[in-house]
Amino acid sequence: MSLKVLVGCKRVIDYAVKIRVRPDKLGVVTEGVKHSMNPFDEIAVEEAIRLREAKKAKEVVVVSCGIAQAKETLRTALAMGADRAILVELSPKEYEIMTPAHVSKILAAVAKMEGSDLIILGKQAIDDDCNATAQMTAAHLDWPQATSASKVEVTDAGLTVTREVDGGLEVITTQLPAVVSADLRLNEPRYATLPNIMKAKKKKMTTLSLSDVGVELKEHQTVVSVEEPPVRSAGIKVKDVDSLIAALKQAGRI
Amino acid sequence: LPRFTVFCRKSSNMASIYRLLNRKILQQLVQSVYKNGYRSTVCSSHLAAQQQRRSCSTASGSIHPLPLTMLSEEETMMKDMVRKFGEEKVAPLVSSMDEAGIMDDGILQALFDNGLMSIETTPEYGGSGFTFFASILAIEELARFCPSVSVLCDLQNTLLNTIFTRLGTEQQKQKYLPKLAAEYTGSFCLSEAESGSDAFALRTTAIKQPDGTYLMNGTKMWISSASHSGVFLVMANVDPTKGYKGITCFIVDAGTPGLTVGKKENKLGLRASSTCEVNFDNVKVDASGVLGEVGKGYKYAIEMLNEGRIGIGAQMVGLSQGCLDATVPYLHQRRQFQQPLYGFQAVQHAVANMAMEIEAARLLVYNSARLQQARQP
């Protein structure tokens, strides 16, 4: 069992940054703001590297669909231990209209070009929280999918994946090739050690265009407006249960 | 930079040699421009070998050095990694390490595992082959969370590794550099009870014996990392009659009979960094344990400690930044006289001043590091 693993990475605003809405109310401020790899994608990269270290995979290729700066994110993945990186480069205007519908088509095309056996993606990106790319990618390829994975085992028959679902944990088996999306408790990503950071410079990074992967980016949706969440108003304190019921009735809640 | 070997007749004078060289250089440049284009030619012939992306070319092709605080991609990646490590692994343990006065074993091991104890050491000896400036960045970033962890990293990189790399024989380098990169810390033993600033008044002796070995006797004080070091670099005098010109640097392994590490000093700050007395009682040191040349110890000490100062500067900058970062949120939170402390202009002035002074200190440290790297005074 020597799988070729493809891992998707997205360059997103760093989780610790305080997000501000743009003055034109059509998005959030990204200029000069710290960006880093989507945390779920870090978990995906870590899982792929662990598979290679366990000799279940022979190559880990990381791919990102984004603007030129996404190369930094890919370098981080290489510094963690991935073997090769691919950037499908979009112009800033194209990136604005990119959605999981487009990304999944691109990833499916890259997987076919690479001859990948397993795609591991992060469950969702922390900027749009779509939780759709893995599912759509599987659909495009007609591959089985195992989403929200908290444990992945490679067996002779394929994969045994433990999924975190609303009701608890669900264990499923799939054949390969398959698409897996990583959830929070799948693993704890490693730090990029300094020797690996130095080696990352020498690893191969290819840039592809949309035409190279045969995908056209048509605008599917338009953002109408983006607003800050409403400021939380102060609560009301009541003296006893009776007043609580009265207040709830008055507010039309019961 | 292109290198030339010029063969010339004995009768050639300097002027003709210069003419020849200029012609060769011009030839090389023309070829390079033809192959790589004007801008990259001008860039590559101006960049110092050790510095990456230190300057950029403008449309007219002239070179402008980049700001001190602008880092290369690798430097940024390393800095991010160290910050993440500091936030996730060091910060939670700072209080307990300080209270107990002990460096956590897990953190020490993690420093080794992440390559932070051999930043400049070349890969053939187990290091990462990065730059002095990178060491400074790592030291600064660690100090934001814990100055003890930072000083440990500083001493290993700027003092121990540097001394072995610069002065060690191939055998000594093969033996110790990989261990310093992956296994244990080293300790630099210079100070004594009666010699701190007056370092050359040291009284530890290492007298040559008839069989060629040296017999070391003395006591060193305030030696950092002594409680967990695997190797000690000891400054001892082979011939007290020669005064400071007898001072020699010796390599002594931990566990050598006669070498004992005393009790840890109970300090007020840097408590997690062990600072101990180290005793030498008739310790036998082989002639192969001499680092560099006999009698040159004073010179080595001065030169090496000079670089170490830049590291300590970085540690202080990091520490100040960490303090400020911890203070400002509290100023927004704490309320007195019906408003958050940060609402008072006097408080704002103080914070602004502090931020400015830290930045100024940082620029001094960064520039010193870059100057050192470029071998400028």
XYZ file of C-alpha atoms in Angstrom:
631
model
C 0.000 0.000 0.000
C 1.905 3.033 -1.171
C -0.484 5.845 -1.659
C -0.002 9.116 -3.465
C -1.630 11.642 -1.179
C -2.889 15.051 -2.239
C -3.509 17.604 0.511
C -5.347 20.872 0.050
C -4.178 24.002 1.855
C -5.834 27.386 2.015
C -4.224 30.662 2.935
C -6.575 32.379 5.370
C -6.461 35.277 7.810
C -4.654 34.082 10.946
C -7.033 32.853 13.642
C -5.673 35.258 16.243
C -6.298 38.402 14.182
C -9.167 40.723 15.062
C -11.315 40.810 11.920
C -12.564 44.134 10.611
C -15.250 44.671 8.003
C -14.163 46.648 4.932
C -15.596 50.144 4.561
C -17.396 49.077 1.362
C -19.153 46.366 3.418
C -18.451 43.758 0.768
C -15.843 41.816 2.671
C -13.261 41.965 5.440
C -9.934 43.809 5.526
C -7.143 41.590 4.204
C -4.493 44.195 3.274
C -1.511 44.043 5.608
C -3.272 41.513 7.806
C -1.427 38.425 9.007
C -2.324 35.313 7.044
C -1.454 31.701 7.729
C -2.484 28.172 6.800
C -6.028 27.171 7.686
C -5.719 25.251 10.995
C -7.761 22.297 9.690
C -5.437 22.113 6.684
C -2.442 21.924 9.019
C -4.092 18.890 10.563
C -4.630 17.440 7.068
C -0.960 17.979 6.144
C 0.132 16.394 9.432
C -2.020 13.322 8.809
C -0.597 12.879 5.319
C 2.980 13.153 6.595
C 2.246 10.631 9.331
C 0.923 8.221 6.687
C 4.150 8.604 4.757
C 6.214 8.059 7.909
C 4.193 4.917 8.608
C 5.086 3.836 5.044
C 1.439 3.780 3.993
C 1.977 6.670 1.607
C 4.896 7.274 -0.702
C 4.425 10.923 -1.589
C 2.666 13.912 -0.076
C 1.778 16.656 -2.546
C 0.211 19.856 -1.237
C -1.962 22.022 -3.447
C -3.465 25.451 -2.991
C -5.887 27.465 -5.115
C -5.199 31.108 -4.537
C -3.259 34.253 -5.252
C 0.539 34.346 -5.522
C 0.994 34.872 -1.753
C -0.377 31.373 -1.213
C 3.153 30.226 -2.009
C 4.081 31.141 1.571
C 1.422 28.768 2.873
C 2.694 26.027 0.598
C 6.245 26.632 1.846
C 5.029 26.135 5.379
C 3.539 22.803 4.329
C 6.849 21.856 2.701
C 8.615 22.881 5.893
C 6.347 20.541 7.840
C 7.495 17.719 5.601
C 5.429 17.601 2.417
C 7.361 16.507 -0.678
C 6.071 18.777 -3.432
C 3.787 21.758 -3.798
C 1.429 22.958 -6.502
C -0.097 26.404 -6.668
C -3.072 26.920 -8.967
C -2.682 30.645 -9.285
C -5.663 32.951 -9.507
C -5.748 36.693 -10.006
C -7.106 38.699 -7.047
C -10.346 39.295 -8.948
C -10.782 35.594 -9.659
C -9.994 34.811 -6.030
C -12.794 37.085 -4.854
C -15.421 35.005 -6.659
C -13.877 31.602 -5.852
C -16.139 29.232 -3.924
C -15.969 25.540 -2.967
C -17.790 24.764 -6.212
C -14.772 26.024 -8.142
C -12.105 24.711 -5.775
C -13.531 21.208 -5.878
C -13.375 21.172 -9.681
C -9.758 22.354 -9.559
C -8.779 19.800 -6.930
C -10.488 17.014 -8.896
C -8.533 18.021 -12.006
C -5.229 18.135 -10.100
C -5.924 14.749 -8.492
C -6.468 13.250 -11.930
C -3.272 14.870 -13.261
C -1.291 13.603 -10.275
C -2.872 10.163 -10.152
C -3.628 10.624 -6.462
C -5.024 7.772 -4.384
C -6.145 9.793 -1.405
C -7.154 13.414 -0.968
C -7.077 14.885 2.524
C -8.588 18.318 3.052
C -9.383 20.395 6.097
C -12.989 20.074 7.182
C -13.662 23.757 6.566
C -11.827 27.027 6.090
C -11.958 29.431 9.019
C -12.785 32.367 6.773
C -15.903 31.101 5.031
C -16.755 28.029 7.163
C -18.328 26.327 4.135
C -17.537 22.670 4.953
C -18.301 21.812 1.317
C -15.077 21.444 -0.664
C -14.269 17.861 0.372
C -17.796 16.685 -0.362
C -17.951 18.397 -3.767
C -14.502 17.124 -4.733
C -15.580 13.557 -3.997
C -18.688 14.093 -6.106
C -16.702 15.403 -9.095
C -14.374 12.411 -8.937
C -17.107 9.956 -8.052
C -15.014 8.800 -5.099
C -16.234 7.838 -1.626
C -15.940 10.516 1.045
C -15.214 10.397 4.786
C -15.718 13.822 6.295
C -15.052 15.249 9.782
C -12.518 12.507 10.400
C -11.075 12.147 13.889
C -9.181 8.958 13.069
C -7.964 7.497 9.776
C -6.607 3.984 9.326
C -5.337 2.543 6.064
C -6.262 -1.127 5.718
C -5.890 -3.689 2.941
C -9.469 -3.034 1.901
C -9.148 0.739 1.890
C -9.826 3.120 4.756
C -11.461 2.821 8.151
C -12.426 6.285 9.301
C -13.894 7.434 12.600
C -16.096 10.460 12.022
C -17.273 12.973 14.570
C -20.990 13.392 14.009
C -23.707 15.113 16.005
C -24.659 11.943 17.771
C -21.124 10.946 18.706
C -18.598 8.893 16.794
C -19.327 6.955 13.627
C -16.951 4.410 12.110
C -17.134 3.828 8.373
C -15.075 1.908 5.858
C -14.434 3.074 2.332
C -12.514 1.838 -0.634
C -9.658 3.765 -2.173
C -9.333 6.193 -3.867
C -11.242 8.421 -1.458
C -11.577 11.960 -0.107
C -11.150 12.594 3.621
C -11.746 15.845 5.470
C -9.858 16.414 8.718
C -11.558 17.469 11.926
C -9.946 19.074 14.959
C -9.080 15.984 16.967
C -7.508 14.007 14.138
C -3.991 14.900 15.301
C -1.808 17.689 16.652
C 0.234 19.248 13.838
C 3.992 19.328 14.286
C 6.118 22.452 14.354
C 8.198 23.062 11.263
C 11.657 22.289 12.629
C 14.430 24.593 11.552
C 16.287 21.974 9.473
C 13.030 21.311 7.599
C 12.453 25.022 7.053
C 15.869 25.197 5.436
C 15.142 22.125 3.303
C 11.790 23.510 2.155
C 13.565 26.010 -0.069
C 14.918 23.190 -2.238
C 11.646 21.315 -2.624
C 9.749 21.601 -5.880
C 6.900 24.095 -6.223
C 4.968 24.239 -9.503
C 2.583 26.991 -10.517
C -0.379 26.119 -12.691
C -3.008 28.333 -14.274
C -6.727 27.716 -14.504
C -6.347 26.744 -18.139
C -3.672 24.182 -17.184
C -6.253 22.404 -15.056
C -9.040 22.999 -17.550
C -11.358 24.881 -15.204
C -13.266 28.042 -15.938
C -14.189 30.339 -13.068
C -17.739 31.557 -13.540
C -19.239 33.742 -10.878
C -21.907 31.691 -9.099
C -22.870 34.122 -6.390
C -22.523 37.770 -5.483
C -21.858 39.056 -1.985
C -24.643 41.468 -1.137
C -23.231 42.829 2.115
C -20.959 41.951 5.019
C -21.671 43.369 8.462
C -20.317 43.013 11.948
C -22.444 40.882 14.256
C -24.869 43.009 16.331
C -23.387 44.318 19.549
C -24.551 42.168 22.405
C -27.054 44.099 24.466
C -27.136 43.852 28.228
C -29.284 41.163 29.765
C -32.069 41.724 32.286
C -31.739 40.412 35.823
C -34.850 38.991 37.454
C -35.476 38.300 41.151
C -37.211 34.942 41.045
C -38.638 32.238 38.794
C -42.086 33.880 38.582
C -40.660 37.117 37.228
C -38.574 35.061 34.798
C -41.669 33.358 33.414
C -43.492 36.694 33.217
C -40.553 38.297 31.361
C -40.304 35.379 28.922
C -44.063 35.537 28.252
C -43.817 39.250 27.647
C -40.964 38.736 25.181
C -43.177 36.246 23.363
C -40.751 33.393 23.970
C -43.294 31.114 25.669
C 30.854 36.864 -6.771
C 33.071 35.775 -9.651
C 36.499 34.528 -8.673
C 39.526 34.871 -10.874
C 42.900 33.266 -11.059
C 45.251 35.512 -12.966
C 48.469 34.184 -14.342
C 50.880 36.889 -15.273
C 54.490 37.220 -16.256
C 56.943 38.307 -13.602
C 57.494 41.509 -15.531
C 53.837 42.557 -15.285
C 53.154 45.502 -13.048
C 50.065 46.138 -10.959
C 48.552 48.473 -13.503
C 48.539 45.826 -16.198
C 47.156 43.277 -13.750
C 44.312 45.629 -12.911
C 43.649 46.163 -16.606
C 43.539 42.416 -17.121
C 41.224 41.923 -14.148
C 38.915 44.683 -15.249
C 38.684 43.173 -18.677
C 37.869 39.764 -17.192
C 35.267 41.215 -14.850
C 33.711 43.138 -17.702
C 33.645 39.964 -19.785
C 31.920 38.057 -16.991
C 29.383 40.795 -16.432
C 28.564 41.048 -20.118
C 28.069 37.294 -20.264
C 25.887 37.348 -17.189
C 23.737 40.157 -18.538
C 23.353 38.266 -21.781
C 22.281 35.163 -19.934
C 20.342 36.448 -16.956
C 19.331 39.972 -17.769
C 20.544 43.268 -16.362
C 18.674 43.363 -13.056
C 19.582 39.954 -11.775
C 23.195 40.521 -12.770
C 23.400 43.749 -10.851
C 21.591 42.185 -7.907
C 23.727 39.068 -7.694
C 26.975 40.940 -7.946
C 25.986 43.212 -5.092
C 24.494 40.808 -2.596
C 26.809 39.561 0.130
C 26.978 35.773 0.125
C 25.475 35.280 3.562
C 22.534 37.641 3.289
C 19.441 36.688 1.358
C 17.214 39.303 -0.256
C 18.944 42.121 1.533
C 18.370 44.510 -1.309
C 16.030 44.991 -4.204
C 16.461 46.621 -7.556
C 14.339 49.488 -8.734
C 13.134 50.077 -12.269
C 16.323 51.967 -13.079
C 18.382 48.999 -11.888
C 19.913 50.700 -8.850
C 20.094 48.833 -5.557
C 18.315 49.828 -2.349
C 18.966 47.930 0.887
C 15.820 46.614 2.539
C 14.628 47.784 5.982
C 16.283 46.116 8.983
C 13.027 44.628 10.120
C 12.166 43.073 6.776
C 12.872 39.360 6.975
C 13.491 36.686 4.394
C 10.959 33.926 3.920
C 12.942 31.410 5.969
C 13.514 33.946 8.735
C 9.774 34.630 8.870
C 8.915 30.930 8.912
C 11.370 30.313 11.718
C 10.132 33.286 13.699
C 6.525 32.074 13.324
C 7.516 28.594 14.426
C 9.329 29.904 17.501
C 6.415 32.155 18.404
C 3.970 29.272 18.082
C 6.245 27.095 20.194
C 6.555 29.851 22.777
C 2.808 30.452 22.966
C 1.779 26.821 23.050
C 4.552 25.088 24.942
C 6.605 27.620 26.909
C 4.037 30.145 28.136
C 1.953 27.629 30.146
C 5.050 26.478 32.041
C 6.737 29.795 32.748
C 5.217 30.295 36.194
C 5.922 26.810 37.436
C 9.475 26.808 36.050
C 10.164 30.118 37.716
C 8.784 28.967 41.042
C 10.629 25.671 41.042
C 13.751 27.196 39.522
C 14.067 24.308 37.070
C 14.023 24.187 33.259
C 11.348 21.799 32.064
C 12.892 18.728 30.414
C 10.208 18.682 27.717
C 10.997 22.229 26.668
C 14.723 21.546 26.624
C 14.154 18.501 24.406
C 11.774 20.441 22.162
C 14.443 23.094 21.620
C 16.767 20.364 20.364
C 14.066 18.644 18.287
C 13.059 21.840 16.520
C 16.617 22.629 15.546
C 16.828 25.681 17.802
C 20.047 24.607 19.520
C 22.114 24.454 16.363
C 20.820 27.272 14.233
C 24.104 28.239 12.593
C 25.888 24.882 12.761
C 26.315 23.458 9.275
C 24.228 20.393 8.324
C 27.303 18.142 8.211
C 27.536 18.526 11.986
C 23.816 18.176 12.567
C 22.762 21.802 12.402
C 20.477 23.845 10.182
C 23.061 26.027 8.468
C 21.171 29.231 9.083
C 22.542 32.678 9.890
C 23.601 34.582 13.010
C 20.684 36.939 12.450
C 18.334 33.962 12.583
C 19.769 33.027 15.992
C 19.078 36.571 17.146
C 15.490 36.336 15.929
C 14.939 33.044 17.731
C 16.455 34.386 20.959
C 14.267 37.493 20.799
C 11.115 35.514 20.125
C 11.760 33.035 22.951
C 12.469 35.851 25.400
C 8.950 37.171 24.876
C 7.736 34.164 26.812
C 10.612 33.130 29.034
C 14.047 34.755 29.287
C 15.505 31.622 30.886
C 14.640 29.523 27.852
C 15.954 32.319 25.681
C 19.307 32.609 27.451
C 19.789 28.866 27.208
C 19.206 29.035 23.462
C 21.430 32.117 23.223
C 24.419 30.597 25.014
C 24.247 27.401 23.033
C 24.046 29.140 19.672
C 26.108 32.290 19.994
C 28.735 31.056 22.420
C 29.176 27.276 22.543
C 28.464 26.389 18.912
C 30.413 29.404 17.664
C 33.523 28.621 19.699
C 33.635 25.013 18.548
C 32.943 25.969 14.934
C 35.618 28.670 14.828
C 38.358 27.098 16.923
C 37.753 23.370 16.954
C 39.869 20.843 15.116
C 37.954 18.600 12.743
C 38.003 15.885 15.374
C 36.678 18.158 18.094
C 33.952 19.466 15.797
C 32.888 15.959 14.799
C 32.749 14.928 18.425
C 30.957 17.853 20.025
C 28.923 19.832 17.490
C 26.425 17.041 16.779
C 25.990 16.468 20.498
C 25.430 20.167 21.115
C 22.888 20.108 18.280
C 20.846 17.191 19.531
C 21.766 15.994 22.976
C 23.086 18.310 25.617
C 23.847 21.910 26.482
C 27.371 23.172 27.007
C 28.648 25.536 29.678
C 31.187 28.292 29.275
C 33.288 28.567 32.421
C 35.156 31.819 32.826
C 33.969 33.653 35.935
C 35.253 32.905 39.392
C 34.531 34.207 42.848
C 37.368 36.688 42.553
C 37.252 37.377 38.824
C 34.174 38.599 37.025
C 34.767 41.809 35.139
C 38.457 41.351 35.774
C 38.294 38.069 33.915
C 41.990 37.734 33.473
C 42.582 37.550 37.199
C 41.217 34.018 37.114
C 42.945 31.509 39.313
C 41.948 28.151 37.890
C 45.100 26.430 36.745
C 45.828 23.645 34.324
C 49.438 22.656 34.762
C 51.084 20.513 32.131
C 52.210 17.156 33.453
C 55.195 15.087 32.367
C 52.911 12.750 30.414
C 51.538 15.600 28.305
C 48.168 15.902 30.012
C 47.054 18.896 32.051
C 45.998 18.843 35.695
C 43.172 21.282 36.355
C 42.381 22.789 39.720
C 40.055 25.590 40.661
C 36.493 26.710 41.124
C 34.253 28.483 38.675
C 31.223 30.463 39.806
C 27.865 31.376 38.299
C 28.100 28.985 35.384
C 24.881 28.903 33.367
C 23.232 25.613 32.400
C 25.795 23.748 34.482
C 23.306 21.375 36.038
C 22.434 19.748 32.714
C 25.453 20.380 30.487
C 27.355 17.559 28.875
C 30.494 19.529 28.118
C 32.310 22.381 29.796
C 34.584 24.926 28.139
C 36.951 25.967 30.890
C 39.298 28.936 30.862
C 42.305 27.999 32.934
C 45.831 29.264 33.201
C 48.610 26.904 32.118
C 51.316 29.209 33.421
C 50.326 31.775 36.059
C 53.726 33.468 35.710
C 52.707 34.576 32.250
C 49.686 36.402 33.585
C 46.736 36.458 31.215
C 48.873 35.152 28.375
C 48.747 31.726 29.962
C 44.971 31.459 29.814
C 43.895 28.547 27.669
C 40.518 27.140 26.717
C 39.980 23.501 27.661
C 37.201 21.095 26.743
C 36.125 18.989 29.717
C 33.368 16.401 29.454
C 30.768 16.147 32.158
C 31.434 13.208 34.416
C 35.213 13.552 34.207
C 36.613 12.476 37.577
C 37.248 15.530 39.737
C 34.661 17.715 38.046
C 31.727 18.413 40.311
C 28.779 20.710 39.761
C 27.712 22.463 42.931
C 24.340 23.589 44.202
C 22.168 25.835 42.051
C 22.120 29.482 43.003
C 18.739 30.643 44.262
C 18.336 33.698 42.053
C 15.765 36.472 41.852
C 15.402 36.359 38.093
C 16.169 33.895 35.289
C 15.336 31.272 37.871
C 14.736 28.472 35.417
C 18.250 28.920 34.053
C 20.564 26.904 36.275
C 23.520 28.859 37.596
C 25.963 26.755 39.575
C 29.410 26.519 41.019
C 31.690 24.115 39.167
C 34.663 22.584 40.959
C 37.786 21.145 39.413
C 39.740 18.910 41.748
C 42.795 17.444 40.036
C 40.879 16.981 36.814
C 43.001 15.331 34.142
C 42.634 16.897 30.702
C 44.213 15.399 27.610
C 46.290 17.562 25.302
C 43.569 16.929 22.714
C 41.217 18.773 25.040
C 42.825 22.108 24.286
C 40.569 24.255 22.135
C 42.455 26.537 19.821
C 45.970 27.508 20.850
C 47.543 27.386 24.270
C 47.804 30.837 25.792
C 45.235 32.407 23.485
C 42.276 31.869 25.794
C 41.948 35.549 26.723
C 41.672 36.511 23.043
C 39.020 33.897 22.342
C 37.034 34.887 25.401
C 36.906 38.556 24.435
C 35.990 37.902 20.810
C 33.337 35.294 21.488
C 31.719 37.182 24.314
C 31.407 40.192 22.026
C 29.019 38.299 19.824
C 27.232 36.866 22.784
C 26.409 40.427 23.817
C 24.271 40.880 20.727
C 22.383 37.761 21.734
C 21.790 39.132 25.214
C 20.598 42.365 23.609
C 18.071 40.350 21.628
C 16.982 38.588 24.792
C 16.333 41.934 26.484
C 14.376 43.276 23.521
C 12.213 40.158 23.471
C 11.659 40.301 27.203
C 10.632 43.982 27.101
C 8.266 43.293 24.233
C 6.730 40.394 26.109
C 6.182 42.596 29.143
C 4.594 45.342 27.077
C 2.370 42.854 25.247
C 1.161 41.523 28.574
C 0.611 44.982 30.048
C -1.386 46.788 27.366
C -4.441 44.498 27.413
C -4.575 44.896 31.172
C -4.501 48.671 30.808
C -7.618 48.400 28.702
C -9.257 46.148 31.211
C -8.439 47.717 34.600
C -10.738 50.577 35.519
C -10.106 53.267 38.078
C -11.752 56.688 38.421
C -14.560 55.489 36.150
C -12.463 54.686 33.129
C -9.960 52.144 31.855
C -6.388 53.063 32.735
C -5.601 53.330 29.043
C -7.996 56.264 28.821
C -5.583 58.481 30.727
C -3.246 60.363 28.447
C -0.339 60.008 30.866
C -0.650 56.248 30.600
C -0.778 56.493 26.830
C 2.380 58.599 26.834
C 4.168 56.019 28.944
C 3.107 53.155 26.688
C 4.078 55.065 23.543
C 7.489 55.844 25.001
C 8.055 52.253 25.966
C 7.063 51.005 22.527
C 9.397 53.484 20.896
C 12.341 52.581 23.123
C 11.818 48.884 22.509
C 11.752 49.454 18.766
C 14.916 51.565 18.956
C 16.654 48.855 20.956
C 15.470 46.265 18.478
C 16.898 48.178 15.541
C 20.238 48.520 17.324
C 20.323 44.793 17.976
C 19.259 43.865 14.438
C 21.821 46.190 12.902
C 24.564 44.849 15.156
C 23.630 41.347 14.091
C 23.702 42.258 10.421
C 27.024 44.072 10.855
C 28.488 41.058 12.597
C 27.283 38.863 9.773
C 28.857 41.141 7.205
C 32.068 41.043 9.254
C 31.968 44.776 9.730
C 32.959 46.340 13.073
